[in-house]
Amino acid sequence: MKATPVKRAFKYRFSPTDAQAAELLRTFGCVRKVYNMALAARTEAWTRQQRVNYNATSAMLTAWKKTEDLAYLNHVSSVPLQQCLRHLQAAFSNFFAKRARYPRFKSRRKSRASAEYTSSAFRFRDGRLYLAKMSEPLDILWSRPLPQGARPSTVTVSRDSAGRWFVSMLCEDASVKPLPPADAAVGIDAGLHHLVTLSTGEKISNPRHERRDRSRLAKAQRALSRRSRGNGTNRAKARRKVARIHAQIADRRRDALHKLTTRLVRENQTLVIEDLTVRNMVKNSSLARAISDAAWSELRTMLEYKCAWYGRNLVAVDRWFPSSRLCSDCGALQGRMPLSVRTWTCACGTTHDRDVNAAKNLLAAGLAVSVCGAGVRPQRETSRTGQSATKQKPSQREP
C-alpha cells in the first residue's frame, strides 16, 4: 500500500551557546511583545465593532518598527514576528468557529517561550541547522534521525520553564504507512482507579505519576514560597527546581500514554471512546488533581492522530450515553447508581463489573455509529424534571 506523506514534528533538545541563548531570548521577548500589542489592537477594534485581520496587524508591525520606542524589533529576525501574527489570526479563527476561547495575552513567566522560523529564516544542511541572525549551527542532541531525505518546512525553537531548550522540525514523513487491517474492535472506558478499562475485560492501571513525586514537589514548592518575591537569584533557582519536577512528571506521563495508545492502535481496527468534557470535569475541586494527572485529553489526542496515520477508525460516543448503568447483556437500564457500587447484578441475573460493562456498552454503541453513519449519536434521556437522567454529573464521575 502506497503511503501518503504526513506532516510530522520531530522534537530534539539542544544546548545553545551564550550568544545563541541571548539572541533567542531577545527573539522570544519581541515575539511576545508583538503578539500582545496585536491582540490589544484587535480587542480594541472589537469593542468598536471594527474588523482587524492579519494584513492589518502586519501593516501595524511595519509602523511599530519605525517608532523610536519599538526600534529594537528590527534587531531580531522578522519571520518569527510575522509568524506570531499568523498564530494570532488562527486563534481568532478558532474563537469565531467556537473551537476555542478568546485569545489571551502572553505572560513572560507563565506562557511558553517560543519562536517559529519558516524556510526563509533557517538553513538545514548536512545535519546542521542554522537560524537567522546566527553564524553557528545549533548543538542538537539527535536522539533519533529525521526521515531519509526529509527537509524541514518550519522550525520552532522553545524554552520550557525548567530551562530546557528544544527545537521542533516539521517534516513530511513518508515512512508512516497504514497498518494491515485488523479484525478486533475495542471499547475504552477512561477512569481514575484504572487509567482505561477495555471491553475485553483488561484493566490498565493508572501510574499516578504526580502522586509518586507529590512529597518531593511539595517540598520544592515550600522552599519556593519562602523565597522573597522579585527577581532574586535564589527565587529563580527555587522556581526552576519546581519546574524540573513538573517536567519530569509530564515526560513520564507522556511516555506511558504513547506506549499505551500505540499498542491499542496496532491491535484494533476500531476504537471507541467516550466524548468526555474534561474542561468541565476538572472544575470539581476534589477530583481535579487526579483527572489532570490521568491526562484524558492527551490520551484522546494521541488516539486521534495515530488512528489517522495508520488507517484505524476512532469513534467518540456521546457523553450522555448511560454506559455504566446499561446492562450489556439484556439492555435494561438501571436506576441511579452511586460511585461506591463497583459491581452490580441486573434483573436478568448477570453480574457486571461497572467499568468493564461500560466499555462493552461503548463498543456496542460505537459499532452502531459506524454502521449507521458518523452523524448518529446516542441521545440523552431526559427525566420529567427536564434534567438529564442518563449521565451522572462530572462531580460524580466514576474513578
Short mmCIF file of N, CA and C in Angstrom, two decimals, residues 272-367:
data_model
loop_
_atom_site.label_atom_id
_atom_site.label_comp_id
_atom_site.label_asym_id
_atom_site.label_seq_id
_atom_site.Cartn_x
_atom_site.Cartn_y
_atom_site.Cartn_z
N VAL A 272 -13.34 2.71 20.28
CA VAL A 272 -14.48 3.50 20.70
C VAL A 272 -14.19 4.11 22.06
N ILE A 273 -14.32 5.43 22.17
CA ILE A 273 -14.09 6.14 23.41
C ILE A 273 -15.32 6.98 23.74
N GLU A 274 -15.31 7.56 24.91
CA GLU A 274 -16.40 8.43 25.34
C GLU A 274 -15.99 9.87 25.15
N ASP A 275 -16.94 10.68 24.66
CA ASP A 275 -16.67 12.10 24.38
C ASP A 275 -16.77 12.89 25.69
N LEU A 276 -15.72 12.83 26.48
CA LEU A 276 -15.72 13.49 27.79
C LEU A 276 -15.39 14.98 27.67
N THR A 277 -16.01 15.79 28.51
CA THR A 277 -15.68 17.21 28.59
C THR A 277 -14.76 17.40 29.81
N VAL A 278 -13.49 17.16 29.58
CA VAL A 278 -12.53 17.21 30.69
C VAL A 278 -12.45 18.61 31.27
N ARG A 279 -12.61 19.63 30.42
CA ARG A 279 -12.52 21.01 30.90
C ARG A 279 -13.56 21.30 31.97
N ASN A 280 -14.74 20.72 31.84
CA ASN A 280 -15.77 20.91 32.86
C ASN A 280 -15.56 20.00 34.06
N MET A 281 -15.02 18.83 33.82
CA MET A 281 -14.85 17.87 34.92
C MET A 281 -13.79 18.32 35.91
N VAL A 282 -12.76 19.02 35.43
CA VAL A 282 -11.71 19.46 36.35
C VAL A 282 -12.17 20.61 37.24
N LYS A 283 -13.37 21.12 37.03
CA LYS A 283 -13.90 22.14 37.91
C LYS A 283 -14.28 21.56 39.27
N ASN A 284 -14.39 20.25 39.35
CA ASN A 284 -14.65 19.58 40.62
C ASN A 284 -13.34 19.57 41.42
N SER A 285 -13.29 20.33 42.48
CA SER A 285 -12.04 20.51 43.22
C SER A 285 -11.53 19.22 43.85
N SER A 286 -12.42 18.28 44.15
CA SER A 286 -11.99 17.05 44.81
C SER A 286 -11.38 16.05 43.82
N LEU A 287 -11.66 16.20 42.53
CA LEU A 287 -11.15 15.26 41.53
C LEU A 287 -10.23 15.91 40.50
N ALA A 288 -10.09 17.23 40.56
CA ALA A 288 -9.35 17.93 39.51
C ALA A 288 -7.91 17.46 39.42
N ARG A 289 -7.27 17.24 40.55
CA ARG A 289 -5.87 16.84 40.55
C ARG A 289 -5.70 15.45 39.93
N ALA A 290 -6.58 14.52 40.29
CA ALA A 290 -6.49 13.16 39.76
C ALA A 290 -6.83 13.12 38.28
N ILE A 291 -7.82 13.91 37.85
CA ILE A 291 -8.20 13.93 36.43
C ILE A 291 -7.08 14.52 35.59
N SER A 292 -6.46 15.59 36.10
CA SER A 292 -5.36 16.20 35.36
C SER A 292 -4.18 15.26 35.26
N ASP A 293 -3.94 14.48 36.31
CA ASP A 293 -2.82 13.54 36.29
C ASP A 293 -3.09 12.40 35.31
N ALA A 294 -4.36 12.01 35.16
CA ALA A 294 -4.69 10.94 34.21
C ALA A 294 -4.54 11.38 32.77
N ALA A 295 -4.68 12.69 32.49
CA ALA A 295 -4.44 13.24 31.14
C ALA A 295 -5.33 12.59 30.09
N TRP A 296 -6.65 12.59 30.33
CA TRP A 296 -7.58 12.00 29.37
C TRP A 296 -7.57 12.75 28.04
N SER A 297 -7.43 14.06 28.07
CA SER A 297 -7.41 14.83 26.82
C SER A 297 -6.21 14.46 25.97
N GLU A 298 -5.05 14.32 26.59
CA GLU A 298 -3.85 13.94 25.84
C GLU A 298 -3.99 12.52 25.29
N LEU A 299 -4.62 11.64 26.05
CA LEU A 299 -4.86 10.28 25.59
C LEU A 299 -5.72 10.29 24.33
N ARG A 300 -6.76 11.10 24.33
CA ARG A 300 -7.63 11.16 23.14
C ARG A 300 -6.90 11.78 21.96
N THR A 301 -6.13 12.82 22.20
CA THR A 301 -5.39 13.45 21.11
C THR A 301 -4.44 12.47 20.43
N MET A 302 -3.74 11.68 21.22
CA MET A 302 -2.82 10.69 20.65
C MET A 302 -3.58 9.65 19.84
N LEU A 303 -4.72 9.19 20.35
CA LEU A 303 -5.51 8.21 19.62
C LEU A 303 -6.01 8.79 18.30
N GLU A 304 -6.38 10.05 18.30
CA GLU A 304 -6.91 10.67 17.09
C GLU A 304 -5.88 10.71 15.97
N TYR A 305 -4.68 11.23 16.26
CA TYR A 305 -3.74 11.36 15.15
C TYR A 305 -3.10 10.03 14.79
N LYS A 306 -2.97 9.12 15.73
CA LYS A 306 -2.40 7.81 15.39
C LYS A 306 -3.38 6.98 14.57
N CYS A 307 -4.67 7.07 14.87
CA CYS A 307 -5.67 6.39 14.04
C CYS A 307 -5.68 6.97 12.63
N ALA A 308 -5.53 8.28 12.51
CA ALA A 308 -5.48 8.90 11.19
C ALA A 308 -4.24 8.46 10.42
N TRP A 309 -3.11 8.33 11.10
CA TRP A 309 -1.87 7.91 10.45
C TRP A 309 -1.96 6.48 9.94
N TYR A 310 -2.47 5.58 10.77
CA TYR A 310 -2.36 4.15 10.50
C TYR A 310 -3.65 3.51 9.99
N GLY A 311 -4.61 4.32 9.55
CA GLY A 311 -5.80 3.78 8.92
C GLY A 311 -6.75 3.09 9.86
N ARG A 312 -6.85 3.54 11.08
CA ARG A 312 -7.79 2.97 12.04
C ARG A 312 -9.01 3.89 12.19
N ASN A 313 -10.07 3.35 12.78
CA ASN A 313 -11.31 4.10 12.99
C ASN A 313 -11.46 4.44 14.47
N LEU A 314 -11.64 5.71 14.76
CA LEU A 314 -11.87 6.16 16.13
C LEU A 314 -13.26 6.75 16.22
N VAL A 315 -14.08 6.21 17.12
CA VAL A 315 -15.46 6.66 17.29
C VAL A 315 -15.61 7.22 18.70
N ALA A 316 -16.19 8.41 18.81
CA ALA A 316 -16.45 9.03 20.10
C ALA A 316 -17.95 8.99 20.37
N VAL A 317 -18.34 8.29 21.42
CA VAL A 317 -19.75 8.15 21.78
C VAL A 317 -20.16 9.33 22.65
N ASP A 318 -21.38 9.77 22.47
CA ASP A 318 -21.90 10.93 23.21
C ASP A 318 -21.71 10.75 24.72
N ARG A 319 -21.34 11.83 25.37
CA ARG A 319 -21.02 11.76 26.80
C ARG A 319 -22.24 11.44 27.66
N TRP A 320 -23.44 11.62 27.14
CA TRP A 320 -24.65 11.36 27.93
C TRP A 320 -25.13 9.92 27.77
N PHE A 321 -24.42 9.14 27.02
CA PHE A 321 -24.80 7.73 26.87
C PHE A 321 -24.60 7.02 28.21
N PRO A 322 -25.64 6.32 28.74
CA PRO A 322 -25.54 5.72 30.08
C PRO A 322 -24.75 4.41 30.06
N SER A 323 -23.48 4.48 29.79
CA SER A 323 -22.69 3.26 29.60
C SER A 323 -22.56 2.44 30.88
N SER A 324 -22.51 3.09 32.04
CA SER A 324 -22.31 2.36 33.29
C SER A 324 -23.57 1.67 33.78
N ARG A 325 -24.73 2.23 33.45
CA ARG A 325 -25.99 1.73 34.03
C ARG A 325 -26.80 0.88 33.06
N LEU A 326 -26.25 0.62 31.90
CA LEU A 326 -26.95 -0.17 30.89
C LEU A 326 -26.40 -1.59 30.89
N CYS A 327 -27.26 -2.56 31.02
CA CYS A 327 -26.82 -3.96 31.02
C CYS A 327 -26.35 -4.33 29.62
N SER A 328 -25.13 -4.78 29.52
CA SER A 328 -24.57 -5.12 28.21
C SER A 328 -25.12 -6.44 27.68
N ASP A 329 -25.87 -7.20 28.49
CA ASP A 329 -26.46 -8.46 28.05
C ASP A 329 -27.90 -8.30 27.58
N CYS A 330 -28.74 -7.72 28.43
CA CYS A 330 -30.16 -7.62 28.08
C CYS A 330 -30.57 -6.21 27.68
N GLY A 331 -29.74 -5.21 27.94
CA GLY A 331 -30.06 -3.84 27.55
C GLY A 331 -30.92 -3.10 28.54
N ALA A 332 -31.18 -3.66 29.71
CA ALA A 332 -32.00 -2.98 30.72
C ALA A 332 -31.24 -1.81 31.32
N LEU A 333 -31.94 -0.71 31.54
CA LEU A 333 -31.34 0.49 32.11
C LEU A 333 -31.63 0.54 33.61
N GLN A 334 -30.58 0.58 34.41
CA GLN A 334 -30.72 0.62 35.85
C GLN A 334 -30.99 2.05 36.33
N GLY A 335 -31.41 2.14 37.59
CA GLY A 335 -31.64 3.44 38.18
C GLY A 335 -30.32 4.11 38.54
N ARG A 336 -30.40 5.18 39.27
CA ARG A 336 -29.21 5.91 39.64
C ARG A 336 -28.27 5.04 40.45
N MET A 337 -26.99 5.06 40.13
CA MET A 337 -26.03 4.14 40.72
C MET A 337 -24.91 4.92 41.39
N PRO A 338 -24.77 4.84 42.72
CA PRO A 338 -23.69 5.56 43.40
C PRO A 338 -22.32 5.07 42.93
N LEU A 339 -21.34 5.93 43.09
CA LEU A 339 -19.99 5.59 42.66
C LEU A 339 -19.38 4.47 43.50
N SER A 340 -19.90 4.28 44.70
CA SER A 340 -19.38 3.21 45.55
C SER A 340 -19.73 1.82 45.02
N VAL A 341 -20.71 1.75 44.13
CA VAL A 341 -21.13 0.47 43.55
C VAL A 341 -20.20 0.15 42.39
N ARG A 342 -19.30 -0.80 42.58
CA ARG A 342 -18.35 -1.17 41.54
C ARG A 342 -18.80 -2.42 40.79
N THR A 343 -19.65 -3.23 41.40
CA THR A 343 -20.26 -4.38 40.73
C THR A 343 -21.75 -4.36 41.02
N TRP A 344 -22.53 -4.80 40.07
CA TRP A 344 -23.98 -4.84 40.27
C TRP A 344 -24.57 -5.98 39.45
N THR A 345 -25.74 -6.45 39.88
CA THR A 345 -26.42 -7.56 39.24
C THR A 345 -27.71 -7.08 38.59
N CYS A 346 -27.86 -7.40 37.33
CA CYS A 346 -29.04 -6.99 36.58
C CYS A 346 -30.20 -7.94 36.90
N ALA A 347 -31.42 -7.53 36.54
CA ALA A 347 -32.59 -8.38 36.75
C ALA A 347 -32.52 -9.66 35.94
N CYS A 348 -31.71 -9.65 34.88
CA CYS A 348 -31.57 -10.87 34.06
C CYS A 348 -30.64 -11.88 34.70
N GLY A 349 -30.01 -11.49 35.82
CA GLY A 349 -29.14 -12.40 36.54
C GLY A 349 -27.67 -12.25 36.23
N THR A 350 -27.29 -11.32 35.36
CA THR A 350 -25.89 -11.12 35.00
C THR A 350 -25.24 -10.15 35.98
N THR A 351 -24.11 -10.53 36.51
CA THR A 351 -23.34 -9.66 37.41
C THR A 351 -22.27 -8.93 36.60
N HIS A 352 -22.24 -7.62 36.74
CA HIS A 352 -21.36 -6.78 35.92
C HIS A 352 -20.29 -6.10 36.77
N ASP A 353 -19.10 -6.04 36.25
CA ASP A 353 -18.11 -5.10 36.74
C ASP A 353 -18.43 -3.75 36.11
N ARG A 354 -18.53 -2.71 36.90
CA ARG A 354 -19.01 -1.42 36.41
C ARG A 354 -18.21 -0.92 35.21
N ASP A 355 -16.88 -0.94 35.29
CA ASP A 355 -16.05 -0.38 34.23
C ASP A 355 -16.04 -1.27 32.99
N VAL A 356 -15.95 -2.58 33.18
CA VAL A 356 -15.97 -3.49 32.03
C VAL A 356 -17.30 -3.40 31.30
N ASN A 357 -18.39 -3.32 32.06
CA ASN A 357 -19.71 -3.19 31.44
C ASN A 357 -19.80 -1.90 30.64
N ALA A 358 -19.24 -0.80 31.18
CA ALA A 358 -19.26 0.47 30.46
C ALA A 358 -18.48 0.37 29.16
N ALA A 359 -17.33 -0.29 29.20
CA ALA A 359 -16.53 -0.44 27.98
C ALA A 359 -17.26 -1.27 26.94
N LYS A 360 -17.95 -2.32 27.36
CA LYS A 360 -18.71 -3.14 26.41
C LYS A 360 -19.84 -2.34 25.77
N ASN A 361 -20.52 -1.53 26.57
CA ASN A 361 -21.60 -0.71 26.02
C ASN A 361 -21.07 0.36 25.07
N LEU A 362 -19.92 0.92 25.39
CA LEU A 362 -19.32 1.89 24.49
C LEU A 362 -18.97 1.25 23.15
N LEU A 363 -18.43 0.02 23.20
CA LEU A 363 -18.09 -0.68 21.97
C LEU A 363 -19.33 -0.93 21.13
N ALA A 364 -20.42 -1.40 21.76
CA ALA A 364 -21.64 -1.67 21.02
C ALA A 364 -22.21 -0.39 20.40
N ALA A 365 -22.20 0.70 21.16
CA ALA A 365 -22.71 1.97 20.64
C ALA A 365 -21.82 2.49 19.51
N GLY A 366 -20.50 2.34 19.68
CA GLY A 366 -19.58 2.81 18.64
C GLY A 366 -19.72 2.03 17.35
N LEU A 367 -19.91 0.72 17.44
CA LEU A 367 -20.10 -0.08 16.23
C LEU A 367 -21.42 0.28 15.55
#
